[in-house]
XYZ file of C-alpha atoms in Angstrom:
118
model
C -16.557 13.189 -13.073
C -16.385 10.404 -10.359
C -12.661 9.525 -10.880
C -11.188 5.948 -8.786
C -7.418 6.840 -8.722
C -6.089 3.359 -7.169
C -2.692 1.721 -7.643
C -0.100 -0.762 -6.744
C 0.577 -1.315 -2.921
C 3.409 -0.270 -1.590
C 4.261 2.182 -4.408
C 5.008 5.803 -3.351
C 2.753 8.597 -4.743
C 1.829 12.338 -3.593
C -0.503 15.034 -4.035
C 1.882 16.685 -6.422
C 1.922 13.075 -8.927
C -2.034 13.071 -8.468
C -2.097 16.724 -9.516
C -0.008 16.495 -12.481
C -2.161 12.673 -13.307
C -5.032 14.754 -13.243
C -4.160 17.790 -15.220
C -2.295 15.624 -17.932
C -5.664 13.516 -18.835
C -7.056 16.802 -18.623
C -9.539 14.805 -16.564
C -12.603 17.354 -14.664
C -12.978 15.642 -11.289
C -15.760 16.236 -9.177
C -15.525 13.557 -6.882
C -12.748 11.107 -5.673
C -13.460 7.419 -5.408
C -11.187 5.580 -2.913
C -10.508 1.582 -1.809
C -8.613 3.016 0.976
C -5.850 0.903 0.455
C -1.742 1.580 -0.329
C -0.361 5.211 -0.733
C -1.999 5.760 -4.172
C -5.058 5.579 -2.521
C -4.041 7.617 0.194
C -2.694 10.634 -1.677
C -6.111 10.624 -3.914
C -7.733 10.945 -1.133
C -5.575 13.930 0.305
C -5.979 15.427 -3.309
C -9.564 15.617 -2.459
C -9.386 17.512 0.518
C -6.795 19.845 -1.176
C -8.040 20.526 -4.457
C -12.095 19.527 -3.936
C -12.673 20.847 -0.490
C -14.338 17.213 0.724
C -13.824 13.804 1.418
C -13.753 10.840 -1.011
C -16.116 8.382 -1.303
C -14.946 5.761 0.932
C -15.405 2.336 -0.720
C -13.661 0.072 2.328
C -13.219 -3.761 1.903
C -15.367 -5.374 4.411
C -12.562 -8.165 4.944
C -13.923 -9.328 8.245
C -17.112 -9.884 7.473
C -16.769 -11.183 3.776
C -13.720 -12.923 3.507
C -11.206 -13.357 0.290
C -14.265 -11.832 -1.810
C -14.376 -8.780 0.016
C -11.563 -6.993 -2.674
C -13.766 -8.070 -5.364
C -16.720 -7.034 -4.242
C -15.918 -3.617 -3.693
C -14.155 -3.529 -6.844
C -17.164 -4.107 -8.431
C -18.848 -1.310 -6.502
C -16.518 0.854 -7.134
C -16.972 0.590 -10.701
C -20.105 0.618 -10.916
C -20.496 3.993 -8.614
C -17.714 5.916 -10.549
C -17.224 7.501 -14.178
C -13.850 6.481 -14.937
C -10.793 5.486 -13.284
C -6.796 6.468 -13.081
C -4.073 3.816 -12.463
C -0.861 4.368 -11.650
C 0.656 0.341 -11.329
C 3.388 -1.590 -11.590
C 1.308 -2.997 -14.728
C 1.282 -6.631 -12.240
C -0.856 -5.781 -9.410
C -4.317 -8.459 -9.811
C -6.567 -6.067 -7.584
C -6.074 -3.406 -9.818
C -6.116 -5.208 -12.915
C -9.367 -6.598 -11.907
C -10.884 -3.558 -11.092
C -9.203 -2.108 -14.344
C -11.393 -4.979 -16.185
C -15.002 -4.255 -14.355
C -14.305 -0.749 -16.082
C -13.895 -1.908 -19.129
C -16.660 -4.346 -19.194
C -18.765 -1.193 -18.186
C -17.203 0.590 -20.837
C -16.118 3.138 -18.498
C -12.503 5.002 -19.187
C -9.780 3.490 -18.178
C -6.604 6.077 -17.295
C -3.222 3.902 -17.291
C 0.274 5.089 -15.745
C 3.225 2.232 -15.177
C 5.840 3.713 -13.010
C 8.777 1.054 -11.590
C 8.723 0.194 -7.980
C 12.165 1.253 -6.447
């Protein structure tokens, strides 16, 4: 499976909460799907290296070039490139709840975690 794992910015996350994410939704990744942004992101991605032996797929915001759309437009790619997708959120964040929706409307799986922000 072609898991997203994205989340709230600025909320703390590690290998160790992806790992346990992971093997609780009993979920069979094969690939890691990042937006490269916040430390949800970031400890996907090192989950991949650890537990995968590869890189994510990179899925940057191209916010130079694009603008305010840029987050939504990758959202959308995102979606549409990956099987299903893990949250861990505040349950507030829009970017995530947006991408949350494209995944839905694609009638993908949607994986949900709210954790508190210290």
């Amino acid at each position: 499976m072609k898991l997203i794992i994205a989340g709230t910015n600025g909320m703390r996350a590690s290998v160790e909460l992806i790992d346990q994410l992971i093997a609780h939704y009993g979920l069979d990744v094969s690939e890691i799907v990042s937006g490269t942004g916040g430390e949800i992101d970031a400890a996907a991605e090192d989950w991949s290296e650890i537990y995968l032996n590869e890189d994510p797929k990179f899925f940057d915001s191209k916010w130079s070039s694009m603008g305010v759309g840029a987050g939504s437009e990758r959202n959308l790619k995102m979606a549409q490139y990956a099987d299903a997708l893990l949250i861990v959120w505040d349950g507030k964040s829009s970017d995530v709840e947006e991408l949350r929706e494209n995944m839905e409307k694609l009638r993908k799986p949607v994986y949900e975690t709210i954790l508190r922000c210290p």
